[in-house]
mmCIF file of C-alpha atoms in Angstrom:
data_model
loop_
_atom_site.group_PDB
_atom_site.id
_atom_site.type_symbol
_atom_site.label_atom_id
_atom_site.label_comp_id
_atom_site.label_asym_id
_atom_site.label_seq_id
_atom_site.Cartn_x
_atom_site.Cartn_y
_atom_site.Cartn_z
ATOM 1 C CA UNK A 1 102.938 69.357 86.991
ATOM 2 C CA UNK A 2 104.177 68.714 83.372
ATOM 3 C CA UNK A 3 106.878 70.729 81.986
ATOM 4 C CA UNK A 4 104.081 73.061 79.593
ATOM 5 C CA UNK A 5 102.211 73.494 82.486
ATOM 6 C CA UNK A 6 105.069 74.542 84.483
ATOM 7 C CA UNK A 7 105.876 77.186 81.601
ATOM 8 C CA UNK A 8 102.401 78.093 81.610
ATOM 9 C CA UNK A 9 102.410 79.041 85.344
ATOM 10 C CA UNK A 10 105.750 80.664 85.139
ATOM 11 C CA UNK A 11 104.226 82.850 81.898
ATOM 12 C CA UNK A 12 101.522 83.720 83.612
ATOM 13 C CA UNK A 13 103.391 84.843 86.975
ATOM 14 C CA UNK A 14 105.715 87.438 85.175
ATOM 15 C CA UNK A 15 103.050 88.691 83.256
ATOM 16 C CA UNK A 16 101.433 89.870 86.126
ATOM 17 C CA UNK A 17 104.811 91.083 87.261
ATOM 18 C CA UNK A 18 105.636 93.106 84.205
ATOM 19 C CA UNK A 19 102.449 94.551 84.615
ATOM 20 C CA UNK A 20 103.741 96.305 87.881
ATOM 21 C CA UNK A 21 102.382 93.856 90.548
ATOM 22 C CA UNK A 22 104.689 92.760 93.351
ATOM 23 C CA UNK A 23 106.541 89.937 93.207
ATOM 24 C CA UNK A 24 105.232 88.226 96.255
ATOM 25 C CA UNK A 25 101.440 89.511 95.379
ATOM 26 C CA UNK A 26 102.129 87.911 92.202
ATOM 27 C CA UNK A 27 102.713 84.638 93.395
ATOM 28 C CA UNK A 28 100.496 84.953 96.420
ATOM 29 C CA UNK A 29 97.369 85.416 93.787
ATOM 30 C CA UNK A 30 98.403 82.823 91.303
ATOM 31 C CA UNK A 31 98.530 80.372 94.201
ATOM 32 C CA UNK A 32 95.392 81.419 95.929
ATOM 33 C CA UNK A 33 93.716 81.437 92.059
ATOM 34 C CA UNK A 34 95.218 77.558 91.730
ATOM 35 C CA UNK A 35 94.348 76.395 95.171
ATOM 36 C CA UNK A 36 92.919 73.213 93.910
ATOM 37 C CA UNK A 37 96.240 72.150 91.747
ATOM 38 C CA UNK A 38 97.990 71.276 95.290
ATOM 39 C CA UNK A 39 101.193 72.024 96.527
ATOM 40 C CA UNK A 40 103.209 70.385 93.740
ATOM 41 C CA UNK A 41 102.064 72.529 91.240
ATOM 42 C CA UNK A 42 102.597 75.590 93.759
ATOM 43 C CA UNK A 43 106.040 75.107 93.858
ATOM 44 C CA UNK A 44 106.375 74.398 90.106
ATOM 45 C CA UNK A 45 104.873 77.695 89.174
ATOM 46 C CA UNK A 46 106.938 79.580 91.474
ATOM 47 C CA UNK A 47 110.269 78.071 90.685
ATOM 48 C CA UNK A 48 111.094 78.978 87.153
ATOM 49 C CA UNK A 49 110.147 82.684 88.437
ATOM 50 C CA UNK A 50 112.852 82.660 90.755
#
């Protein structure tokens, strides 16, 4: 996962947060909704949240 792409992910992760969803619903849908990126980019988008 490239560094924009991991800022993209991370963006998109605590927008859905700020808009009131659960942290771990959060993350749970933006991996389910990027299912074919792999585990790599699973853990990249989660990382920078936490």
């Amino acid at each position: 996962m490239t560094p924009g792409a991991r800022v993209s992910a991370a963006i998109e992760i605590l927008d859905m947060i700020a808009e009131g969803t659960p942290v771990e619903r959060a993350l749970t849908n933006w991996a389910r909704g990027s299912r074919f990126a792999g585990s790599k980019r699973s853990r990249g988008g989660s990382g920078p949240c936490f």
